[in-house]
Short mmCIF file of C-alpha atoms in Angstrom, two decimals:
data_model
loop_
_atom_site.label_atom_id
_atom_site.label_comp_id
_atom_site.label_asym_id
_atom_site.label_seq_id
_atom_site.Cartn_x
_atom_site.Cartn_y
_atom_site.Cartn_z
CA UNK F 1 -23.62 4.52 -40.56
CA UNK F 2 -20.05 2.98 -41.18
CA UNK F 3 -20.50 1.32 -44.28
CA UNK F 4 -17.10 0.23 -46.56
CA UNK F 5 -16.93 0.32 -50.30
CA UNK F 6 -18.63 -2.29 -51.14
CA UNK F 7 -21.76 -1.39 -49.67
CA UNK F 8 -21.52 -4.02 -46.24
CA UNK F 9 -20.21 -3.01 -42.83
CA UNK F 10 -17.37 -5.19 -42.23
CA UNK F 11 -17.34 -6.28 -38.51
CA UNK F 12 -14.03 -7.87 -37.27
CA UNK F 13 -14.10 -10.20 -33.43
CA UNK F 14 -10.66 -9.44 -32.12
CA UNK F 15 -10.37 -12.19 -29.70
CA UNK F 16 -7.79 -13.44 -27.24
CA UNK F 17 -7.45 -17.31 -27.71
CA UNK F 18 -8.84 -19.87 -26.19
CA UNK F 19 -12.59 -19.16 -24.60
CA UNK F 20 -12.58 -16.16 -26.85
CA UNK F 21 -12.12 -17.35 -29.80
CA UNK F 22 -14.69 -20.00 -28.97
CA UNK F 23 -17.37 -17.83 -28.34
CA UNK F 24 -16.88 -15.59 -30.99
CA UNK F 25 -16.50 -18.50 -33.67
CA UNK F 26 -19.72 -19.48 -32.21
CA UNK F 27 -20.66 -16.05 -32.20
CA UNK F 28 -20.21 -15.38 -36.18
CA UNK F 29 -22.40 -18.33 -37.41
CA UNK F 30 -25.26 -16.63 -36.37
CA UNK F 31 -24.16 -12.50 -35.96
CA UNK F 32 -24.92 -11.86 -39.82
CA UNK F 33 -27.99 -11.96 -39.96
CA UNK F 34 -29.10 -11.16 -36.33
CA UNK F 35 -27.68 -7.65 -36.90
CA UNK F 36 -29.26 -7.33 -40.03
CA UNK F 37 -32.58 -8.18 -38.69
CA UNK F 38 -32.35 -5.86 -35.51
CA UNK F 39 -30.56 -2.93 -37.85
CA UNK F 40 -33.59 -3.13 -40.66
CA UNK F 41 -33.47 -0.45 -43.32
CA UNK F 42 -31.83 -3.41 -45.73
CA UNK F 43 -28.44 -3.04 -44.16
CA UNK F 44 -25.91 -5.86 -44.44
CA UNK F 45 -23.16 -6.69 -42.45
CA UNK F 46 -20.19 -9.46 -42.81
CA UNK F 47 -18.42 -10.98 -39.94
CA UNK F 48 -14.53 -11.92 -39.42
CA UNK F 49 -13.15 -14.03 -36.59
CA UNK F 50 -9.85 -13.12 -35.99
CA UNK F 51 -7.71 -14.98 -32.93
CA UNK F 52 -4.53 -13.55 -31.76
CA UNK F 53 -2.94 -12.33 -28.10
CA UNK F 54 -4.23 -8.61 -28.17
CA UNK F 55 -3.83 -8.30 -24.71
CA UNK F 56 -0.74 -10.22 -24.29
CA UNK F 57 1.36 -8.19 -21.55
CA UNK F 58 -0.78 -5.21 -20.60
CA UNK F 59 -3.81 -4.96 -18.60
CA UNK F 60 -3.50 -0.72 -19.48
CA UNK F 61 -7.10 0.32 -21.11
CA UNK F 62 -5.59 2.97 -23.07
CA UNK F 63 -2.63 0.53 -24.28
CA UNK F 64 -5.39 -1.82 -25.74
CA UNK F 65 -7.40 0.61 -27.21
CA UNK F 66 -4.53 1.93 -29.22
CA UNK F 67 -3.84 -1.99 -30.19
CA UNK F 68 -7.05 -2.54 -31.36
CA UNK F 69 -7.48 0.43 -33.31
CA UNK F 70 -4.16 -0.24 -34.92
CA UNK F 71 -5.12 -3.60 -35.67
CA UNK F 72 -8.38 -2.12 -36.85
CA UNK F 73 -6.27 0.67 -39.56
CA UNK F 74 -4.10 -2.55 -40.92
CA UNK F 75 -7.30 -3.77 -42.39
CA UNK F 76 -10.81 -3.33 -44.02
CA UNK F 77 -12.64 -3.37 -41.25
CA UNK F 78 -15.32 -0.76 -40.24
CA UNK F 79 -16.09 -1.77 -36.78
CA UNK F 80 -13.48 -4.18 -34.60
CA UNK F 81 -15.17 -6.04 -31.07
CA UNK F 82 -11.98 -7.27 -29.13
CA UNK F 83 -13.25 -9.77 -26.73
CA UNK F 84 -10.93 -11.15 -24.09
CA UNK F 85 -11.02 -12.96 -20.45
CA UNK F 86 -8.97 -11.57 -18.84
CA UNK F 87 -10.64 -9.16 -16.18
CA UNK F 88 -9.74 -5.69 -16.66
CA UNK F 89 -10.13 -2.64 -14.25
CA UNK F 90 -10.29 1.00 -14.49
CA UNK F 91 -10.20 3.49 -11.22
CA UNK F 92 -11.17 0.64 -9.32
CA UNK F 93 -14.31 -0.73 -10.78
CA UNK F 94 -14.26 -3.84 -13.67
CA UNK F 95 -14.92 -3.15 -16.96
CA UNK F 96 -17.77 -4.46 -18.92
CA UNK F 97 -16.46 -2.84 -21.97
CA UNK F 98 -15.14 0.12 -23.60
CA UNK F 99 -16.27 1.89 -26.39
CA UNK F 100 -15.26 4.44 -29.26
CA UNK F 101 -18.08 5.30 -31.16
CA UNK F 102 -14.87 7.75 -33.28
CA UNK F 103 -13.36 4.98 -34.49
CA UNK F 104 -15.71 2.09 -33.98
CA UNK F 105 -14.40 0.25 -31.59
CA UNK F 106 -15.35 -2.05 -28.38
CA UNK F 107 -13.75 -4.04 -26.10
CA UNK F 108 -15.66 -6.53 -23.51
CA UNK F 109 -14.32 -8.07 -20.46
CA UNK F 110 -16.08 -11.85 -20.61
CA UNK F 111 -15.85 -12.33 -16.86
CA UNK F 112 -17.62 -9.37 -15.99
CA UNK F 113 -20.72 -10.69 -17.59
CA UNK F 114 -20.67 -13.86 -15.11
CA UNK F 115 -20.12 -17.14 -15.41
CA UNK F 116 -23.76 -18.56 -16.16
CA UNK F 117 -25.54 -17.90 -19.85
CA UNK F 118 -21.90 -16.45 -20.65
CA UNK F 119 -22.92 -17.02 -24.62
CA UNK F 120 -26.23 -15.39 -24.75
CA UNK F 121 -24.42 -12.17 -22.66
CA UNK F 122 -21.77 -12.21 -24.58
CA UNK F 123 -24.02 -12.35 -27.92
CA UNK F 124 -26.49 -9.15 -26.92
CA UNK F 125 -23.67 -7.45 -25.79
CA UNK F 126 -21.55 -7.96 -29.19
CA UNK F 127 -24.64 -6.98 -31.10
CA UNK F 128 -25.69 -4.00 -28.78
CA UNK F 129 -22.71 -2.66 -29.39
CA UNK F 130 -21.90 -3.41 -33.44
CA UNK F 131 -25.63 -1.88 -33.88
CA UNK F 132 -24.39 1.49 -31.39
CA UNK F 133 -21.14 1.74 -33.17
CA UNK F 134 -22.65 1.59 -36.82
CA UNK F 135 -23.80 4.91 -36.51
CA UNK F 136 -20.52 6.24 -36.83
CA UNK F 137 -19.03 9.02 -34.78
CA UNK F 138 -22.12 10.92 -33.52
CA UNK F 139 -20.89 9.35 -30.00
CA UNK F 140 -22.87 7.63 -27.22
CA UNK F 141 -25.74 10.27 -26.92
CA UNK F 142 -27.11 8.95 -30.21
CA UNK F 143 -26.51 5.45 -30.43
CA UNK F 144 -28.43 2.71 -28.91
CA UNK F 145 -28.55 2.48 -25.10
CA UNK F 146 -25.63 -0.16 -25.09
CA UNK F 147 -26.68 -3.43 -22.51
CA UNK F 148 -30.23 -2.42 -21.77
CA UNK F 149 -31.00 -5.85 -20.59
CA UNK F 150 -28.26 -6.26 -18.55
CA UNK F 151 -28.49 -3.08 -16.42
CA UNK F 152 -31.70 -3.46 -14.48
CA UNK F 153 -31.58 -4.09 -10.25
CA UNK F 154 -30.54 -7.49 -10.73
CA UNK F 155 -27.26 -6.35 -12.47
CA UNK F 156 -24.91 -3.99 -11.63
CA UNK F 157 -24.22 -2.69 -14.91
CA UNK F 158 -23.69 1.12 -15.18
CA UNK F 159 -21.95 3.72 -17.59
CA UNK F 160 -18.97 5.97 -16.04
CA UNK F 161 -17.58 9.10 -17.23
CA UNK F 162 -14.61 9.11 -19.64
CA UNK F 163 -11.66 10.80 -19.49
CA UNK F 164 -11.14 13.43 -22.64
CA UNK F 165 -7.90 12.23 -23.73
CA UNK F 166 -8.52 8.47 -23.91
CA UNK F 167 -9.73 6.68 -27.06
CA UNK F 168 -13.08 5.66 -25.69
CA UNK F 169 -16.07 7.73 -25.44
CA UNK F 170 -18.32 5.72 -23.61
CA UNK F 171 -17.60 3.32 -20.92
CA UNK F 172 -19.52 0.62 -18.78
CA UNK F 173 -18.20 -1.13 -15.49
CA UNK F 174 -19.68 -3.37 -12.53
CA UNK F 175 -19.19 -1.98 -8.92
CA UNK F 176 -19.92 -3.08 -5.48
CA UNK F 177 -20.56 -6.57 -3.95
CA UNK F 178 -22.81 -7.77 -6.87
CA UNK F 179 -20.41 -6.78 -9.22
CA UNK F 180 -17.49 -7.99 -7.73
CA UNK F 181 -19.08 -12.05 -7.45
CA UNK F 182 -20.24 -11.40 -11.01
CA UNK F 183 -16.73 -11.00 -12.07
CA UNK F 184 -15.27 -13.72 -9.52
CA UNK F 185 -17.69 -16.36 -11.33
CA UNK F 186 -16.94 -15.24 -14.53
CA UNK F 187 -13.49 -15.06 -13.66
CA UNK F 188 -13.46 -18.74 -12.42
CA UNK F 189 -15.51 -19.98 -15.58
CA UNK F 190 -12.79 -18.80 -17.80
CA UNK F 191 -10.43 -20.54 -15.91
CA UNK F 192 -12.53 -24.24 -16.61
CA UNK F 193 -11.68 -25.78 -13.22
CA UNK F 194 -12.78 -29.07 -14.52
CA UNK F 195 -9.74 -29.44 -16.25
CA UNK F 196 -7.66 -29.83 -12.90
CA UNK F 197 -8.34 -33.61 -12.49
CA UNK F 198 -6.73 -34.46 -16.04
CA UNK F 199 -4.46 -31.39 -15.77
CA UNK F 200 -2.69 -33.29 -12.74
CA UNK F 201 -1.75 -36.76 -13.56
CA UNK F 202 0.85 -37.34 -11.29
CA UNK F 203 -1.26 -36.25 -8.49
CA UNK F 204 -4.48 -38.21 -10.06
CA UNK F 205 -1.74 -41.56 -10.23
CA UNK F 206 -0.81 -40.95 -6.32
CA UNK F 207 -4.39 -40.25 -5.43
CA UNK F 208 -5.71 -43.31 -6.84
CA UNK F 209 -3.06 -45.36 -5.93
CA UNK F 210 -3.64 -44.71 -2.21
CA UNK F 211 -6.72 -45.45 -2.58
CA UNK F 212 -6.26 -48.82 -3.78
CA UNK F 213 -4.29 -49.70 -1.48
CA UNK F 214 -6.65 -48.31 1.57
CA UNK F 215 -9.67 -50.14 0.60
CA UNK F 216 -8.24 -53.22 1.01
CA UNK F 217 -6.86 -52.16 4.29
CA UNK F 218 -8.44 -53.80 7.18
CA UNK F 219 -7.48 -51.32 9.75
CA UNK F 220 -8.98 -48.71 7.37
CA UNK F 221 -12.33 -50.90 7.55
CA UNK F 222 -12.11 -50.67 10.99
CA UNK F 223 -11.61 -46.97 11.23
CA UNK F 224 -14.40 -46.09 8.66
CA UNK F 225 -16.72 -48.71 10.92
CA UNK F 226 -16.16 -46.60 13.82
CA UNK F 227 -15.98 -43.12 12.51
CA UNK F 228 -19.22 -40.95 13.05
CA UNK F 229 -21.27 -38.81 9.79
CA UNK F 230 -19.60 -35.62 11.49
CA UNK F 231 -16.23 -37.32 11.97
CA UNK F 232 -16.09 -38.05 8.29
CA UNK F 233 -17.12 -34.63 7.41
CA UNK F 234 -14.65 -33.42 8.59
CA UNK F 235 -11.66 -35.63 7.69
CA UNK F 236 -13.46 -34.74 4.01
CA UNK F 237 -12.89 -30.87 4.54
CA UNK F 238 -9.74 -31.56 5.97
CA UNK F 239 -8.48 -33.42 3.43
CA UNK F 240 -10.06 -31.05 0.70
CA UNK F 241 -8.09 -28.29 2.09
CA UNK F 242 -4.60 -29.82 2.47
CA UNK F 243 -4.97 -30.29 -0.99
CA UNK F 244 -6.18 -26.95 -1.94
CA UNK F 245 -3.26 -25.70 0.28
CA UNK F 246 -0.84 -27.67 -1.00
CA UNK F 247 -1.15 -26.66 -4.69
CA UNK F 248 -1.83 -22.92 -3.82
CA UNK F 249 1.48 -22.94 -2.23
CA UNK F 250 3.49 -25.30 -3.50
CA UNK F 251 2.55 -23.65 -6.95
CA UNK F 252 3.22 -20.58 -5.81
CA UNK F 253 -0.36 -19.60 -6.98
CA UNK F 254 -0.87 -16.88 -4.08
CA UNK F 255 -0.45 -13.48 -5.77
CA UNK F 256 0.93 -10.81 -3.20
CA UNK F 257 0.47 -7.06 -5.38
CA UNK F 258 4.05 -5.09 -5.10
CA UNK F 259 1.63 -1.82 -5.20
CA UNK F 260 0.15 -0.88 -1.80
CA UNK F 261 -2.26 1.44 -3.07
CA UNK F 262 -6.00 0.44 -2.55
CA UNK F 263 -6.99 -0.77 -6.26
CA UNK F 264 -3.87 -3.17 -5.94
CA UNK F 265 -4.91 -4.82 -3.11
CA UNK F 266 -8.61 -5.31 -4.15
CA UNK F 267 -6.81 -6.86 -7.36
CA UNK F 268 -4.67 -9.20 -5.31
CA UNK F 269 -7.89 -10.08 -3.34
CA UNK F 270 -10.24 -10.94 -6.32
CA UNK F 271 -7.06 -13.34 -8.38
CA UNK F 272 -6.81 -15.13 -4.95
CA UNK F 273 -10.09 -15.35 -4.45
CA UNK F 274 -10.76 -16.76 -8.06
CA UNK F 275 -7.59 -18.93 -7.52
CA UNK F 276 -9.12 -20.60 -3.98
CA UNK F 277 -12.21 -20.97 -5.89
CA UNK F 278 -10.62 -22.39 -9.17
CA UNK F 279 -8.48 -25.12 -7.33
CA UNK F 280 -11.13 -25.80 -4.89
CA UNK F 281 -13.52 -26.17 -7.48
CA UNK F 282 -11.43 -28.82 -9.36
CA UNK F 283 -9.93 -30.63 -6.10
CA UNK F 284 -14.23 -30.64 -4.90
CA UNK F 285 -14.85 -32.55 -8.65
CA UNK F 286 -11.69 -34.97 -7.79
CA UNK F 287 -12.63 -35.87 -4.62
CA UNK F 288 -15.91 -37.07 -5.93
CA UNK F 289 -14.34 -38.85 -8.82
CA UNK F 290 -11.90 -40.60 -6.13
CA UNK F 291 -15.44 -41.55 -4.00
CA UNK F 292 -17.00 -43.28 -7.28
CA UNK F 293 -13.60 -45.06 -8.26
CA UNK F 294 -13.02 -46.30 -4.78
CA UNK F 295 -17.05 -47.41 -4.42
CA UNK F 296 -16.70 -49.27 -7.61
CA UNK F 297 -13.05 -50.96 -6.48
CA UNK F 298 -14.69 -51.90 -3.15
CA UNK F 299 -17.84 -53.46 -4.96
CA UNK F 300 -15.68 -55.49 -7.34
CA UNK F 301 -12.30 -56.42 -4.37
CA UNK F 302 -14.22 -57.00 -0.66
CA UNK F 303 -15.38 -60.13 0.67
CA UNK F 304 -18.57 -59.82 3.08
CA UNK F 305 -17.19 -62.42 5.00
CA UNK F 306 -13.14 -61.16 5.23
CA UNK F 307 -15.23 -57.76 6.09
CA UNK F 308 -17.16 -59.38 8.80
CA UNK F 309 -14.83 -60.65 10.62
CA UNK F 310 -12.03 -58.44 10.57
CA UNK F 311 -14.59 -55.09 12.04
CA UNK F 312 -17.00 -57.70 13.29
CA UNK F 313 -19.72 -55.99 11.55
CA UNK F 314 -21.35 -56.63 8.42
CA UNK F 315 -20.57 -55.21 5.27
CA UNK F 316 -24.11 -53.64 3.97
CA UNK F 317 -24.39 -50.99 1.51
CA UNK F 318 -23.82 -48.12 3.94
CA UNK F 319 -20.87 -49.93 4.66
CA UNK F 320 -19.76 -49.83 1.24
CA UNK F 321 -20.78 -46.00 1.27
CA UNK F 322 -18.90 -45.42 4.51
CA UNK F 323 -15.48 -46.73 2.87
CA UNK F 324 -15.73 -45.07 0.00
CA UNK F 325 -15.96 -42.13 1.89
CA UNK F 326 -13.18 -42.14 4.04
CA UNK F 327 -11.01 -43.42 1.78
CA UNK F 328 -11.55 -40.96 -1.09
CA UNK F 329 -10.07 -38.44 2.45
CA UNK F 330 -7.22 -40.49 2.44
CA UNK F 331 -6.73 -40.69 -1.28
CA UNK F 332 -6.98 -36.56 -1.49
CA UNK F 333 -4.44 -36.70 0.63
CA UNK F 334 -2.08 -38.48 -1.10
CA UNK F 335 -2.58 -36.87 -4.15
CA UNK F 336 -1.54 -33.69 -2.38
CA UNK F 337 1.45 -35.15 -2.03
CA UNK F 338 1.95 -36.51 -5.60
CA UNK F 339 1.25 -33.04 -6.84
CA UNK F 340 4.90 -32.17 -5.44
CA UNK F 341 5.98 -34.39 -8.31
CA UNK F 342 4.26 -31.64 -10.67
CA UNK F 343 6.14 -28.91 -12.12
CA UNK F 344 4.66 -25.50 -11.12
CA UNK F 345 3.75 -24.87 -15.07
CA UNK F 346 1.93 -27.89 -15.28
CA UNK F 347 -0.52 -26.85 -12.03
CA UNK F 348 -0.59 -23.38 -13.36
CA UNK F 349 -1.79 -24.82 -17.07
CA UNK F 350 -4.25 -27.18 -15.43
CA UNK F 351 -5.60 -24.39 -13.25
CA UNK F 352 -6.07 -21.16 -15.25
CA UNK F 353 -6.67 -20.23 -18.75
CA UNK F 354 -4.13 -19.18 -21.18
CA UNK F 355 -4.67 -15.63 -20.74
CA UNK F 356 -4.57 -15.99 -16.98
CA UNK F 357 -1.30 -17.71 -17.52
CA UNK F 358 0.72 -14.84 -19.43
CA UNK F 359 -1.09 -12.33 -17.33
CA UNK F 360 0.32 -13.79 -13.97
CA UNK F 361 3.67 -14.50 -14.83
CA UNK F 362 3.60 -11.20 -16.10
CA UNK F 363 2.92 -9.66 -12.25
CA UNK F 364 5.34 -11.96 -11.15
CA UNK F 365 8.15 -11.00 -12.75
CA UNK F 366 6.86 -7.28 -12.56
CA UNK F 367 6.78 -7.89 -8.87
CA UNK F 368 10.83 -9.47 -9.23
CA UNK F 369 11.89 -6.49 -10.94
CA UNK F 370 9.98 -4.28 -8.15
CA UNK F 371 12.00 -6.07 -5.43
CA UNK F 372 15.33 -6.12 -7.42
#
């Protein structure tokens, strides 16, 4: 077992900022003595947090192996769990994570575990793999079957081999449709599409500006009055996807891989498809903020009466529904077109994480130096 000198194995969370960090601050309050109680036999282990950009500018699994067993040399630490959310590939599957039993090492790829119960994942994996790595260098045959209750039928969680020359010894990846929406929703999760709607102010200003100013419209009452449950479905998914449109493109969000080899293109297809998903997400959570704003506007600014007899119907509360409806359409709309005011980092900081950031500004410019 790797024990240091004073009789404890020291167990360092490497984590990449942000959601990382969170979780494995979370993570450490409770790790102690979890592992001690799963490891029995009286040992004792101590925890240290540490948050810095370990992945910052590579997505290379060798590359970040070698980091983290630098980063692992520099200090008194016997085993080292980098955790990061950025999604990371090898030979065209995603990793789940990487281990070197040699020099006690592990990294884990959060979106691969999903994006619901991320936490409790993320805390049996950590501790599956401390308690497989404490044995030292006898390798993967005699440790502890890493993320036993993760790789049943229901998830698509399975070891690979490894390559003789690389770092790791042992190696576990998701594959096929399962594990490719397992790592979408993960994906999305770490990019916290909630925080869109605050994220975008000038497009949240424009948004709810228009619709001030359209519920107090009468020709707008008349054209919410006459419009059908299908008819203002559709001027909702209309709307919805102007807007998603607009700040895929105007942000120049879409990524377009410089490769043309087949594990490129699957890339380029699962960050656009977590991107679609991301914005739509958010735009989906503003449009329903927009329908309560509007409904509470209306409730507080119509007149039965003015209502009556400008649509020559009265205004019940399916009427007020109805409005609220078509307006929050219009609204989305408009803030599409406030979001032009937005700078492209502003969209990009309201619509990924940190790590998502750095790693797609670092394919863009890979893919300007490609052209050049």
């Amino acid at each position: 077992m790797r024990v240091s000198s004073r009789g404890v194995t020291v167990v360092a969370l490497l984590a990449d900022p942000d959601a990382p960090t969170e979780i494995a601050q979370r993570m450490a309050q409770t790790l102690t003595a979890r592992l001690a109680d799963k490891s029995g036999q009286g040992r004792r282990f101590d925890v240290e947090v540490v948050s810095e950009p370990f992945t910052a500018g590579t997505e290379d699994l060798p590359t970040l192996m070698r980091r983290i067993m630098d980063r692992g040399s520099s200090e008194d630490w016997d085993i080292v769990v980098a955790l990061t959310d950025l999604p990371l590939h090898t030979h065209g599957r995603k990793l789940v994570v990487n281990l070197s039993h040699e020099h006690g090492l592990a990294l884990l790829s959060l979106p691969s575990l999903g994006g619901f119960r991320l936490y409790t994942r993320a805390q049996r994996a950590v501790e599956e793999a401390v308690l497989g790595l404490a044995g030292g260098a006898e390798g993967p045959s005699q440790s502890q079957p890493l993320l036993g209750p993760f790789a049943g039928r229901l998830a698509p969680i399975h070891p690979v081999p490894v390559g003789g020359e690389e770092t790791a010894d042992l190696r576990y990846v998701v594959s096929g449709p399962r594990g490719y929406l397992r790592v979408l929703v993960g994906m999305v999760r770490a990019n916290r599409p909630w925080r869109l709607v605050p994220g975008l102010s000038k497009a949240l200003a424009a948004a709810l500006a228009t619709g001030a100013v359209a519920t107090v419209n009468s020709t707008v009452w008349s054209l919410a009055e006459a419009l059908s449950a299908p008819r203002l479905v559709i001027a909702m998914v209309g709307s919805v996807g102007v807007m998603i449109g607009w700040l895929i493109v105007d942000a120049q969000l879409w990524h377009r891989s410089a490769e043309g080899s087949l594990e490129a293109r699957q890339r380029a297809r699962l960050y656009n498809a977590s991107t679609v998903v991301t914005v739509g997400i958010g735009v989906l959570v503003c449009y329903v903020g927009l329908m309560v704003i509007n409904l509470v506007w209306a409730l507080f600014i119509l007149n039965d009466q003015v209502f009556a007899s400008m649509t020559r119907t009265p205004l019940h509360a399916t009427g007020y529904w109805t409005l609220s409806w078509f307006v929050a359409s219009v609204a989305t709309v408009g803030g599409a077109l406030g979001s032009g005011l937005e700078s492209d980092e502003a969209i990009r900081a309201a619509a990924y994480a940190k790590r998502e950031q750095e790693r797609r500004l670092m394919l863009q410019d890979d893919h300007g130096d490609y052209l050049a």
